mmCIF file with all atom_site columns, C-alpha atoms and ligand atoms in Angstrom:
data_model
loop_
_atom_site.group_PDB
_atom_site.id
_atom_site.type_symbol
_atom_site.label_atom_id
_atom_site.label_alt_id
_atom_site.label_comp_id
_atom_site.label_asym_id
_atom_site.label_entity_id
_atom_site.label_seq_id
_atom_site.pdbx_PDB_ins_code
_atom_site.Cartn_x
_atom_site.Cartn_y
_atom_site.Cartn_z
_atom_site.occupancy
_atom_site.B_iso_or_equiv
_atom_site.pdbx_formal_charge
_atom_site.auth_seq_id
_atom_site.auth_comp_id
_atom_site.auth_asym_id
_atom_site.auth_atom_id
_atom_site.pdbx_PDB_model_num
ATOM   1   C CA . MET D 1 1   ? 89.296  87.338  71.460  1.00 98.00 ? 146 MET D CA 1
ATOM   2   C CA . LYS D 1 2   ? 90.319  86.496  74.998  1.00 98.00 ? 147 LYS D CA 1
ATOM   3   C CA . LEU D 1 3   ? 87.706  86.377  77.755  1.00 98.00 ? 148 LEU D CA 1
ATOM   4   C CA . PHE D 1 4   ? 88.294  88.037  81.129  1.00 98.00 ? 149 PHE D CA 1
ATOM   5   C CA . VAL D 1 5   ? 85.812  88.223  83.979  1.00 98.00 ? 150 VAL D CA 1
ATOM   6   C CA . ASP D 1 6   ? 84.900  91.625  85.458  1.00 98.00 ? 151 ASP D CA 1
ATOM   7   C CA . THR D 1 7   ? 84.312  90.959  89.158  1.00 98.00 ? 152 THR D CA 1
ATOM   8   C CA . ALA D 1 8   ? 85.952  90.602  92.569  1.00 98.00 ? 153 ALA D CA 1
ATOM   9   C CA . ASP D 1 9   ? 83.590  87.804  93.623  1.00 98.00 ? 154 ASP D CA 1
ATOM   10  C CA . LEU D 1 10  ? 85.794  84.781  94.281  1.00 98.00 ? 155 LEU D CA 1
ATOM   11  C CA . ASN D 1 11  ? 82.928  82.281  93.952  1.00 98.00 ? 156 ASN D CA 1
ATOM   12  C CA . ASP D 1 12  ? 82.040  83.513  90.465  1.00 98.00 ? 157 ASP D CA 1
ATOM   13  C CA . ILE D 1 13  ? 85.703  83.630  89.458  1.00 98.00 ? 158 ILE D CA 1
ATOM   14  C CA . GLU D 1 14  ? 86.237  80.054  90.659  1.00 98.00 ? 159 GLU D CA 1
ATOM   15  C CA . THR D 1 15  ? 83.092  78.831  88.853  1.00 98.00 ? 160 THR D CA 1
ATOM   16  C CA . ILE D 1 16  ? 83.899  80.472  85.520  1.00 98.00 ? 161 ILE D CA 1
ATOM   17  C CA . ALA D 1 17  ? 87.612  79.622  85.751  1.00 98.00 ? 162 ALA D CA 1
ATOM   18  C CA . GLY D 1 18  ? 86.442  76.009  86.136  1.00 98.00 ? 163 GLY D CA 1
ATOM   19  C CA . TRP D 1 19  ? 84.968  76.168  82.614  1.00 98.00 ? 164 TRP D CA 1
ATOM   20  C CA . GLY D 1 20  ? 88.530  76.607  81.302  1.00 97.00 ? 165 GLY D CA 1
ATOM   21  C CA . VAL D 1 21  ? 87.717  79.814  79.399  1.00 97.00 ? 166 VAL D CA 1
ATOM   22  C CA . LEU D 1 22  ? 89.244  82.567  81.528  1.00 98.00 ? 167 LEU D CA 1
ATOM   23  C CA . LYS D 1 23  ? 92.409  84.350  80.452  1.00 98.00 ? 168 LYS D CA 1
ATOM   24  C CA . GLY D 1 24  ? 92.316  87.177  83.005  1.00 98.00 ? 169 GLY D CA 1
ATOM   25  C CA . VAL D 1 25  ? 90.335  89.176  85.558  1.00 98.00 ? 170 VAL D CA 1
ATOM   26  C CA . THR D 1 26  ? 89.505  92.857  86.000  1.00 98.00 ? 171 THR D CA 1
ATOM   27  C CA . THR D 1 27  ? 88.320  94.500  89.202  1.00 98.00 ? 172 THR D CA 1
ATOM   28  C CA . ASN D 1 28  ? 87.484  98.051  90.193  1.00 97.00 ? 173 ASN D CA 1
ATOM   29  C CA . PRO D 1 29  ? 86.754  99.808  93.514  1.00 97.00 ? 174 PRO D CA 1
ATOM   30  C CA . THR D 1 30  ? 82.984  99.377  93.067  1.00 97.00 ? 175 THR D CA 1
ATOM   31  C CA . LEU D 1 31  ? 83.306  95.636  92.463  1.00 98.00 ? 176 LEU D CA 1
ATOM   32  C CA . LEU D 1 32  ? 85.628  95.340  95.485  1.00 97.00 ? 177 LEU D CA 1
ATOM   33  C CA . SER D 1 33  ? 83.133  97.229  97.666  1.00 97.00 ? 178 SER D CA 1
ATOM   34  C CA . ARG D 1 34  ? 80.600  94.427  97.031  1.00 97.00 ? 179 ARG D CA 1
ATOM   35  C CA . VAL D 1 35  ? 82.750  91.691  98.599  1.00 97.00 ? 180 VAL D CA 1
ATOM   36  C CA . GLU D 1 36  ? 84.161  91.044  102.067 1.00 97.00 ? 181 GLU D CA 1
ATOM   37  C CA . GLY D 1 37  ? 87.865  90.810  102.832 1.00 96.00 ? 182 GLY D CA 1
ATOM   38  C CA . ASP D 1 38  ? 91.184  92.532  102.508 1.00 97.00 ? 183 ASP D CA 1
ATOM   39  C CA . PRO D 1 39  ? 91.723  93.659  98.883  1.00 97.00 ? 184 PRO D CA 1
ATOM   40  C CA . ASP D 1 40  ? 95.340  92.416  98.787  1.00 98.00 ? 185 ASP D CA 1
ATOM   41  C CA . ASP D 1 41  ? 94.202  88.945  99.925  1.00 98.00 ? 186 ASP D CA 1
ATOM   42  C CA . ILE D 1 42  ? 91.472  88.987  97.290  1.00 98.00 ? 187 ILE D CA 1
ATOM   43  C CA . TYR D 1 43  ? 93.989  89.884  94.548  1.00 98.00 ? 188 TYR D CA 1
ATOM   44  C CA . ARG D 1 44  ? 96.312  87.057  95.724  1.00 98.00 ? 189 ARG D CA 1
ATOM   45  C CA . ARG D 1 45  ? 93.479  84.519  95.659  1.00 98.00 ? 190 ARG D CA 1
ATOM   46  C CA . VAL D 1 46  ? 92.335  85.717  92.206  1.00 98.00 ? 191 VAL D CA 1
ATOM   47  C CA . CYS D 1 47  ? 95.897  85.257  90.939  1.00 98.00 ? 192 CYS D CA 1
ATOM   48  C CA . GLU D 1 48  ? 95.828  81.673  92.260  1.00 97.00 ? 193 GLU D CA 1
ATOM   49  C CA . LEU D 1 49  ? 92.530  80.972  90.494  1.00 98.00 ? 194 LEU D CA 1
ATOM   50  C CA . VAL D 1 50  ? 93.358  82.489  87.094  1.00 98.00 ? 195 VAL D CA 1
ATOM   51  C CA . ASP D 1 51  ? 96.738  82.446  85.395  1.00 97.00 ? 196 ASP D CA 1
ATOM   52  C CA . GLY D 1 52  ? 96.593  85.711  83.445  1.00 98.00 ? 197 GLY D CA 1
ATOM   53  C CA . PRO D 1 53  ? 96.527  89.475  83.938  1.00 98.00 ? 198 PRO D CA 1
ATOM   54  C CA . VAL D 1 54  ? 94.596  90.567  87.036  1.00 98.00 ? 199 VAL D CA 1
ATOM   55  C CA . SER D 1 55  ? 93.732  94.276  87.085  1.00 98.00 ? 200 SER D CA 1
ATOM   56  C CA . ALA D 1 56  ? 93.884  96.069  90.453  1.00 98.00 ? 201 ALA D CA 1
ATOM   57  C CA . GLU D 1 57  ? 92.800  99.708  90.428  1.00 98.00 ? 202 GLU D CA 1
ATOM   58  C CA . VAL D 1 58  ? 94.698  102.636 91.885  1.00 98.00 ? 203 VAL D CA 1
ATOM   59  C CA . VAL D 1 59  ? 92.663  105.303 93.682  1.00 97.00 ? 204 VAL D CA 1
ATOM   60  C CA . ALA D 1 60  ? 94.667  108.555 93.747  1.00 97.00 ? 205 ALA D CA 1
ATOM   61  C CA . ASP D 1 61  ? 94.521  111.984 92.109  1.00 95.00 ? 206 ASP D CA 1
ATOM   62  C CA . ALA D 1 62  ? 98.174  112.924 91.672  1.00 98.00 ? 207 ALA D CA 1
ATOM   63  C CA . ARG D 1 63  ? 100.691 111.127 89.455  1.00 98.00 ? 208 ARG D CA 1
ATOM   64  C CA . GLY D 1 64  ? 103.221 110.648 92.291  1.00 98.00 ? 209 GLY D CA 1
ATOM   65  C CA . ASP D 1 65  ? 100.640 108.941 94.501  1.00 98.00 ? 210 ASP D CA 1
ATOM   66  C CA . MET D 1 66  ? 99.444  106.877 91.542  1.00 98.00 ? 211 MET D CA 1
ATOM   67  C CA . VAL D 1 67  ? 102.978 105.619 90.865  1.00 98.00 ? 212 VAL D CA 1
ATOM   68  C CA . LYS D 1 68  ? 103.528 104.819 94.545  1.00 98.00 ? 213 LYS D CA 1
ATOM   69  C CA . GLN D 1 69  ? 100.238 102.925 94.890  1.00 98.00 ? 214 GLN D CA 1
ATOM   70  C CA . ALA D 1 70  ? 100.670 101.165 91.552  1.00 98.00 ? 215 ALA D CA 1
ATOM   71  C CA . THR D 1 71  ? 104.190 100.011 92.438  1.00 98.00 ? 216 THR D CA 1
ATOM   72  C CA . ARG D 1 72  ? 102.899 98.565  95.701  1.00 98.00 ? 217 ARG D CA 1
ATOM   73  C CA . LEU D 1 73  ? 99.994  96.769  93.968  1.00 98.00 ? 218 LEU D CA 1
ATOM   74  C CA . ALA D 1 74  ? 102.290 95.366  91.273  1.00 98.00 ? 219 ALA D CA 1
ATOM   75  C CA . GLY D 1 75  ? 104.435 93.871  94.041  1.00 98.00 ? 220 GLY D CA 1
ATOM   76  C CA . ILE D 1 76  ? 101.559 91.669  95.242  1.00 98.00 ? 221 ILE D CA 1
ATOM   77  C CA . HIS D 1 77  ? 101.912 89.161  92.379  1.00 98.00 ? 222 HIS D CA 1
ATOM   78  C CA . PRO D 1 78  ? 103.628 89.112  88.962  1.00 98.00 ? 223 PRO D CA 1
ATOM   79  C CA . ASN D 1 79  ? 100.226 88.841  87.223  1.00 98.00 ? 224 ASN D CA 1
ATOM   80  C CA . ILE D 1 80  ? 98.909  92.093  88.694  1.00 98.00 ? 225 ILE D CA 1
ATOM   81  C CA . VAL D 1 81  ? 98.239  94.842  86.147  1.00 98.00 ? 226 VAL D CA 1
ATOM   82  C CA . VAL D 1 82  ? 97.542  98.255  87.621  1.00 98.00 ? 227 VAL D CA 1
ATOM   83  C CA . LYS D 1 83  ? 94.461  100.105 86.501  1.00 98.00 ? 228 LYS D CA 1
ATOM   84  C CA . LEU D 1 84  ? 94.807  103.871 86.218  1.00 98.00 ? 229 LEU D CA 1
ATOM   85  C CA . PRO D 1 85  ? 92.100  106.363 85.296  1.00 98.00 ? 230 PRO D CA 1
ATOM   86  C CA . MET D 1 86  ? 92.322  108.259 82.006  1.00 98.00 ? 231 MET D CA 1
ATOM   87  C CA . GLY D 1 87  ? 93.548  111.842 82.380  1.00 98.00 ? 232 GLY D CA 1
ATOM   88  C CA . ALA D 1 88  ? 96.770  113.865 82.452  1.00 98.00 ? 233 ALA D CA 1
ATOM   89  C CA . GLU D 1 89  ? 97.822  112.463 85.837  1.00 98.00 ? 234 GLU D CA 1
ATOM   90  C CA . GLY D 1 90  ? 97.039  108.891 84.806  1.00 98.00 ? 235 GLY D CA 1
ATOM   91  C CA . ILE D 1 91  ? 98.852  109.232 81.475  1.00 98.00 ? 236 ILE D CA 1
ATOM   92  C CA . SER D 1 92  ? 101.940 110.671 83.109  1.00 98.00 ? 237 SER D CA 1
ATOM   93  C CA . ALA D 1 93  ? 101.954 107.943 85.780  1.00 98.00 ? 238 ALA D CA 1
ATOM   94  C CA . THR D 1 94  ? 101.561 105.348 83.010  1.00 98.00 ? 239 THR D CA 1
ATOM   95  C CA . ALA D 1 95  ? 104.695 106.602 81.263  1.00 98.00 ? 240 ALA D CA 1
ATOM   96  C CA . THR D 1 96  ? 106.684 106.345 84.519  1.00 98.00 ? 241 THR D CA 1
ATOM   97  C CA . LEU D 1 97  ? 105.339 102.866 85.295  1.00 98.00 ? 242 LEU D CA 1
ATOM   98  C CA . ALA D 1 98  ? 105.964 101.614 81.736  1.00 98.00 ? 243 ALA D CA 1
ATOM   99  C CA . GLU D 1 99  ? 109.631 102.549 82.161  1.00 98.00 ? 244 GLU D CA 1
ATOM   100 C CA . LYS D 1 100 ? 109.678 100.354 85.261  1.00 97.00 ? 245 LYS D CA 1
ATOM   101 C CA . ASP D 1 101 ? 108.033 97.504  83.292  1.00 97.00 ? 246 ASP D CA 1
ATOM   102 C CA . ILE D 1 102 ? 104.844 97.737  85.354  1.00 98.00 ? 247 ILE D CA 1
ATOM   103 C CA . ARG D 1 103 ? 101.861 96.989  83.120  1.00 98.00 ? 248 ARG D CA 1
ATOM   104 C CA . VAL D 1 104 ? 99.036  99.529  83.111  1.00 98.00 ? 249 VAL D CA 1
ATOM   105 C CA . ASN D 1 105 ? 95.401  99.058  82.132  1.00 98.00 ? 250 ASN D CA 1
ATOM   106 C CA . MET D 1 106 ? 94.066  102.551 81.373  1.00 98.00 ? 251 MET D CA 1
ATOM   107 C CA . THR D 1 107 ? 90.461  102.632 82.465  1.00 98.00 ? 252 THR D CA 1
ATOM   108 C CA . LEU D 1 108 ? 87.531  105.000 81.864  1.00 98.00 ? 253 LEU D CA 1
ATOM   109 C CA . VAL D 1 109 ? 88.455  105.331 78.211  1.00 98.00 ? 254 VAL D CA 1
ATOM   110 C CA . PHE D 1 110 ? 85.572  106.381 75.961  1.00 98.00 ? 255 PHE D CA 1
ATOM   111 C CA . THR D 1 111 ? 87.159  107.716 72.777  1.00 98.00 ? 256 THR D CA 1
ATOM   112 C CA . ALA D 1 112 ? 89.886  106.842 70.287  1.00 98.00 ? 257 ALA D CA 1
ATOM   113 C CA . PRO D 1 113 ? 91.915  109.998 71.084  1.00 98.00 ? 258 PRO D CA 1
ATOM   114 C CA . GLN D 1 114 ? 91.988  108.954 74.753  1.00 98.00 ? 259 GLN D CA 1
ATOM   115 C CA . ALA D 1 115 ? 93.119  105.448 73.773  1.00 98.00 ? 260 ALA D CA 1
ATOM   116 C CA . LEU D 1 116 ? 95.803  106.918 71.522  1.00 97.00 ? 261 LEU D CA 1
ATOM   117 C CA . LEU D 1 117 ? 97.222  108.953 74.405  1.00 98.00 ? 262 LEU D CA 1
ATOM   118 C CA . ALA D 1 118 ? 97.174  105.944 76.751  1.00 98.00 ? 263 ALA D CA 1
ATOM   119 C CA . ALA D 1 119 ? 98.946  103.740 74.205  1.00 98.00 ? 264 ALA D CA 1
ATOM   120 C CA . SER D 1 120 ? 101.509 106.450 73.464  1.00 97.00 ? 265 SER D CA 1
ATOM   121 C CA . ALA D 1 121 ? 102.329 106.623 77.181  1.00 98.00 ? 266 ALA D CA 1
ATOM   122 C CA . GLY D 1 122 ? 102.995 102.886 77.111  1.00 97.00 ? 267 GLY D CA 1
ATOM   123 C CA . ALA D 1 123 ? 99.778  101.402 78.544  1.00 98.00 ? 268 ALA D CA 1
ATOM   124 C CA . ALA D 1 124 ? 99.709  97.624  78.061  1.00 98.00 ? 269 ALA D CA 1
ATOM   125 C CA . PHE D 1 125 ? 95.887  97.694  77.938  1.00 98.00 ? 270 PHE D CA 1
ATOM   126 C CA . VAL D 1 126 ? 93.179  100.280 77.271  1.00 98.00 ? 271 VAL D CA 1
ATOM   127 C CA . SER D 1 127 ? 89.634  99.736  78.501  1.00 98.00 ? 272 SER D CA 1
ATOM   128 C CA . PRO D 1 128 ? 86.943  101.456 76.423  1.00 98.00 ? 273 PRO D CA 1
ATOM   129 C CA . PHE D 1 129 ? 83.615  101.419 78.283  1.00 98.00 ? 274 PHE D CA 1
ATOM   130 C CA . VAL D 1 130 ? 80.773  100.333 76.034  1.00 98.00 ? 275 VAL D CA 1
ATOM   131 C CA . GLY D 1 131 ? 77.730  100.183 78.336  1.00 98.00 ? 276 GLY D CA 1
ATOM   132 C CA . ARG D 1 132 ? 78.356  103.483 80.117  1.00 98.00 ? 277 ARG D CA 1
ATOM   133 C CA . PHE D 1 133 ? 78.687  105.240 76.755  1.00 97.00 ? 278 PHE D CA 1
ATOM   134 C CA . ASP D 1 134 ? 75.357  103.738 75.649  1.00 96.00 ? 279 ASP D CA 1
ATOM   135 C CA . ASP D 1 135 ? 73.857  104.951 78.948  1.00 96.00 ? 280 ASP D CA 1
ATOM   136 C CA . ILE D 1 136 ? 74.399  108.604 77.984  1.00 97.00 ? 281 ILE D CA 1
ATOM   137 C CA . GLY D 1 137 ? 72.913  108.158 74.506  1.00 97.00 ? 282 GLY D CA 1
ATOM   138 C CA . GLU D 1 138 ? 76.195  107.582 72.670  1.00 96.00 ? 283 GLU D CA 1
ATOM   139 C CA . HIS D 1 139 ? 77.008  104.514 70.569  1.00 97.00 ? 284 HIS D CA 1
ATOM   140 C CA . GLY D 1 140 ? 79.371  102.458 72.736  1.00 98.00 ? 285 GLY D CA 1
ATOM   141 C CA . LEU D 1 141 ? 80.115  99.809  70.113  1.00 98.00 ? 286 LEU D CA 1
ATOM   142 C CA . GLU D 1 142 ? 80.934  102.399 67.447  1.00 98.00 ? 287 GLU D CA 1
ATOM   143 C CA . ALA D 1 143 ? 83.358  104.094 69.829  1.00 98.00 ? 288 ALA D CA 1
ATOM   144 C CA . LEU D 1 144 ? 84.906  100.703 70.590  1.00 98.00 ? 289 LEU D CA 1
ATOM   145 C CA . HIS D 1 145 ? 85.321  100.028 66.867  1.00 98.00 ? 290 HIS D CA 1
ATOM   146 C CA . GLU D 1 146 ? 87.247  103.266 66.452  1.00 98.00 ? 291 GLU D CA 1
ATOM   147 C CA . VAL D 1 147 ? 89.541  102.370 69.370  1.00 98.00 ? 292 VAL D CA 1
ATOM   148 C CA . VAL D 1 148 ? 90.169  98.884  67.930  1.00 98.00 ? 293 VAL D CA 1
ATOM   149 C CA . ASP D 1 149 ? 91.040  100.387 64.519  1.00 97.00 ? 294 ASP D CA 1
ATOM   150 C CA . VAL D 1 150 ? 93.472  102.891 65.995  1.00 96.00 ? 295 VAL D CA 1
ATOM   151 C CA . MET D 1 151 ? 95.136  100.331 68.272  1.00 96.00 ? 296 MET D CA 1
ATOM   152 C CA . ASN D 1 152 ? 95.710  98.028  65.292  1.00 94.00 ? 297 ASN D CA 1
ATOM   153 C CA . SER D 1 153 ? 98.532  100.297 64.206  1.00 89.00 ? 298 SER D CA 1
ATOM   154 C CA . PRO D 1 154 ? 101.931 98.546  64.327  1.00 89.00 ? 299 PRO D CA 1
ATOM   155 C CA . HIS D 1 155 ? 103.187 101.497 66.417  1.00 90.00 ? 300 HIS D CA 1
ATOM   156 C CA . PHE D 1 156 ? 101.364 100.222 69.472  1.00 93.00 ? 301 PHE D CA 1
ATOM   157 C CA . ASN D 1 157 ? 101.694 97.171  71.622  1.00 93.00 ? 302 ASN D CA 1
ATOM   158 C CA . THR D 1 158 ? 98.479  97.864  73.518  1.00 98.00 ? 303 THR D CA 1
ATOM   159 C CA . GLU D 1 159 ? 95.612  95.405  73.887  1.00 98.00 ? 304 GLU D CA 1
ATOM   160 C CA . VAL D 1 160 ? 92.001  96.590  73.840  1.00 98.00 ? 305 VAL D CA 1
ATOM   161 C CA . ILE D 1 161 ? 89.850  95.346  76.724  1.00 98.00 ? 306 ILE D CA 1
ATOM   162 C CA . THR D 1 162 ? 86.161  95.799  75.933  1.00 98.00 ? 307 THR D CA 1
ATOM   163 C CA . ALA D 1 163 ? 84.774  96.970  79.281  1.00 98.00 ? 308 ALA D CA 1
ATOM   164 C CA . SER D 1 164 ? 81.403  97.932  80.734  1.00 98.00 ? 309 SER D CA 1
ATOM   165 C CA . VAL D 1 165 ? 79.894  94.946  78.965  1.00 98.00 ? 310 VAL D CA 1
ATOM   166 C CA . ARG D 1 166 ? 76.163  94.597  79.557  1.00 98.00 ? 311 ARG D CA 1
ATOM   167 C CA . SER D 1 167 ? 75.048  91.749  77.286  1.00 98.00 ? 312 SER D CA 1
ATOM   168 C CA . PRO D 1 168 ? 76.181  88.815  75.127  1.00 98.00 ? 313 PRO D CA 1
ATOM   169 C CA . VAL D 1 169 ? 75.573  91.078  72.105  1.00 98.00 ? 314 VAL D CA 1
ATOM   170 C CA . HIS D 1 170 ? 78.343  93.420  73.310  1.00 98.00 ? 315 HIS D CA 1
ATOM   171 C CA . VAL D 1 171 ? 80.688  90.426  73.594  1.00 98.00 ? 316 VAL D CA 1
ATOM   172 C CA . ILE D 1 172 ? 79.942  89.083  70.129  1.00 98.00 ? 317 ILE D CA 1
ATOM   173 C CA . GLU D 1 173 ? 80.187  92.503  68.480  1.00 98.00 ? 318 GLU D CA 1
ATOM   174 C CA . ALA D 1 174 ? 83.541  93.097  70.204  1.00 98.00 ? 319 ALA D CA 1
ATOM   175 C CA . ALA D 1 175 ? 84.800  89.744  68.891  1.00 98.00 ? 320 ALA D CA 1
ATOM   176 C CA . ARG D 1 176 ? 83.545  90.533  65.373  1.00 98.00 ? 321 ARG D CA 1
ATOM   177 C CA . MET D 1 177 ? 85.390  93.838  65.256  1.00 98.00 ? 322 MET D CA 1
ATOM   178 C CA . GLY D 1 178 ? 88.636  92.245  66.469  1.00 97.00 ? 323 GLY D CA 1
ATOM   179 C CA . ALA D 1 179 ? 88.946  93.537  70.044  1.00 98.00 ? 324 ALA D CA 1
ATOM   180 C CA . ASP D 1 180 ? 91.732  91.658  71.849  1.00 98.00 ? 325 ASP D CA 1
ATOM   181 C CA . ILE D 1 181 ? 89.767  91.034  75.038  1.00 98.00 ? 326 ILE D CA 1
ATOM   182 C CA . ALA D 1 182 ? 86.276  91.393  76.534  1.00 98.00 ? 327 ALA D CA 1
ATOM   183 C CA . THR D 1 183 ? 85.955  91.632  80.299  1.00 98.00 ? 328 THR D CA 1
ATOM   184 C CA . ILE D 1 184 ? 82.577  90.145  81.053  1.00 98.00 ? 329 ILE D CA 1
ATOM   185 C CA . PRO D 1 185 ? 80.455  90.366  84.235  1.00 98.00 ? 330 PRO D CA 1
ATOM   186 C CA . PRO D 1 186 ? 79.514  86.922  85.659  1.00 98.00 ? 331 PRO D CA 1
ATOM   187 C CA . LYS D 1 187 ? 75.821  87.540  84.890  1.00 98.00 ? 332 LYS D CA 1
ATOM   188 C CA . VAL D 1 188 ? 76.625  87.925  81.186  1.00 98.00 ? 333 VAL D CA 1
ATOM   189 C CA . PHE D 1 189 ? 78.841  84.804  81.246  1.00 98.00 ? 334 PHE D CA 1
ATOM   190 C CA . TYR D 1 190 ? 75.871  82.819  82.586  1.00 98.00 ? 335 TYR D CA 1
ATOM   191 C CA . GLN D 1 191 ? 73.597  84.316  79.891  1.00 98.00 ? 336 GLN D CA 1
ATOM   192 C CA . MET D 1 192 ? 76.118  83.289  77.212  1.00 98.00 ? 337 MET D CA 1
ATOM   193 C CA . LEU D 1 193 ? 75.799  79.642  78.257  1.00 96.00 ? 338 LEU D CA 1
ATOM   194 C CA . GLN D 1 194 ? 72.099  79.416  77.759  1.00 95.00 ? 339 GLN D CA 1
ATOM   195 C CA . HIS D 1 195 ? 69.577  78.929  74.994  1.00 96.00 ? 340 HIS D CA 1
ATOM   196 C CA . PRO D 1 196 ? 66.036  77.516  75.377  1.00 96.00 ? 341 PRO D CA 1
ATOM   197 C CA . LEU D 1 197 ? 66.627  75.133  72.452  1.00 98.00 ? 342 LEU D CA 1
ATOM   198 C CA . THR D 1 198 ? 69.758  73.789  74.176  1.00 97.00 ? 343 THR D CA 1
ATOM   199 C CA . ALA D 1 199 ? 67.777  73.125  77.362  1.00 96.00 ? 344 ALA D CA 1
ATOM   200 C CA . ARG D 1 200 ? 64.915  71.564  75.408  1.00 97.00 ? 345 ARG D CA 1
ATOM   201 C CA . GLY D 1 201 ? 67.326  69.400  73.385  1.00 98.00 ? 346 GLY D CA 1
ATOM   202 C CA . ILE D 1 202 ? 69.068  68.093  76.510  1.00 97.00 ? 347 ILE D CA 1
ATOM   203 C CA . GLU D 1 203 ? 65.682  67.293  78.075  1.00 97.00 ? 348 GLU D CA 1
ATOM   204 C CA . GLN D 1 204 ? 64.582  65.423  74.959  1.00 98.00 ? 349 GLN D CA 1
ATOM   205 C CA . PHE D 1 205 ? 67.841  63.434  74.579  1.00 98.00 ? 350 PHE D CA 1
ATOM   206 C CA . THR D 1 206 ? 67.769  62.487  78.267  1.00 98.00 ? 351 THR D CA 1
ATOM   207 C CA . ALA D 1 207 ? 64.110  61.370  78.062  1.00 98.00 ? 352 ALA D CA 1
ATOM   208 C CA . ASP D 1 208 ? 64.791  59.309  74.925  1.00 97.00 ? 353 ASP D CA 1
ATOM   209 C CA . ALA D 1 209 ? 67.876  57.667  76.458  1.00 97.00 ? 354 ALA D CA 1
ATOM   210 C CA . GLU D 1 210 ? 65.889  56.809  79.606  1.00 96.00 ? 355 GLU D CA 1
ATOM   211 C CA . ALA D 1 211 ? 62.925  55.449  77.575  1.00 96.00 ? 356 ALA D CA 1
ATOM   212 C CA . ARG D 1 212 ? 65.252  53.229  75.550  1.00 95.00 ? 357 ARG D CA 1
ATOM   213 C CA . ALA D 1 213 ? 67.002  51.969  78.708  1.00 95.00 ? 358 ALA D CA 1
ATOM   214 C CA . ALA D 1 214 ? 63.617  51.209  80.341  1.00 94.00 ? 359 ALA D CA 1
ATOM   215 C CA . HIS D 1 215 ? 62.396  49.423  77.189  1.00 90.00 ? 360 HIS D CA 1
ATOM   216 C CA . GLN D 1 216 ? 65.492  47.240  77.001  1.00 87.00 ? 361 GLN D CA 1
ATOM   217 C CA . GLY D 1 217 ? 66.012  46.759  80.670  1.00 73.00 ? 362 GLY D CA 1
HETATM 218 O O1 . G3P U 2 .   ? 85.618  97.469  85.270  1.00 66.05 ? 598 G3P U O1 1
HETATM 219 C C1 . G3P U 2 .   ? 85.254  98.494  84.421  1.00 66.05 ? 598 G3P U C1 1
HETATM 220 C C2 . G3P U 2 .   ? 83.913  98.310  83.764  1.00 66.05 ? 598 G3P U C2 1
HETATM 221 O O2 . G3P U 2 .   ? 83.827  97.050  83.184  1.00 66.05 ? 598 G3P U O2 1
HETATM 222 C C3 . G3P U 2 .   ? 82.733  98.698  84.609  1.00 66.05 ? 598 G3P U C3 1
HETATM 223 O O3 . G3P U 2 .   ? 81.514  98.301  84.057  1.00 66.05 ? 598 G3P U O3 1
HETATM 224 O O4 . G3P U 2 .   ? 79.074  97.922  84.229  1.00 66.05 ? 598 G3P U O4 1
HETATM 225 O O5 . G3P U 2 .   ? 80.217  99.367  85.938  1.00 66.05 ? 598 G3P U O5 1
HETATM 226 O O6 . G3P U 2 .   ? 79.897  100.164 83.616  1.00 66.05 ? 598 G3P U O6 1
HETATM 227 P P1 . G3P U 2 .   ? 80.093  98.991  84.490  1.00 66.05 ? 598 G3P U P1 1
#
């Protein structure tokens, strides 16, 4: 499973890209609202930091406006993937954009039927939201599993991006069920690094190495 980061924060992107694990980035209007700067400049900088798909979200209601905005965003850099919301307008815009070879990441997907429609319209990626489904008392991981199963059909060339990830458990479960990608918030990336036994082990090895050096020196 490939790891993407879900943020528009350039410092976090640079830090995690430095670990050599990032294969892409996803953003959304909420994430962009938390950082300073012109969105187009941010997308350009993200594309310099990470060599992989970078999702930039369209904000429009009608398919014509979606296509226009998406075409403009896709022109910013060859790695830009446009994010469109699930729905009749988004699906229709996806079909038009797919014909123009503009890659779409269909966002706000919660169910397998929604994913099936997005893939049939030619979406390159579908993003089932796990955490937000859990938030309303549904089982986000079960819904993700269904999407992964359906997208495994040879009829589709659509990758599943596990989105709305809230914990390392979501990431591991997504990997176990064969999701193509998980887009992970920086906070969860930092949690994935850590374990108290790792910290304790490093402390012990360092102390022993220093004691030996002192003894011999
Ligand atoms: O970018 C889409 C998705 O990952 C948002 O996550 O945490 O706002 O539900 P969240």
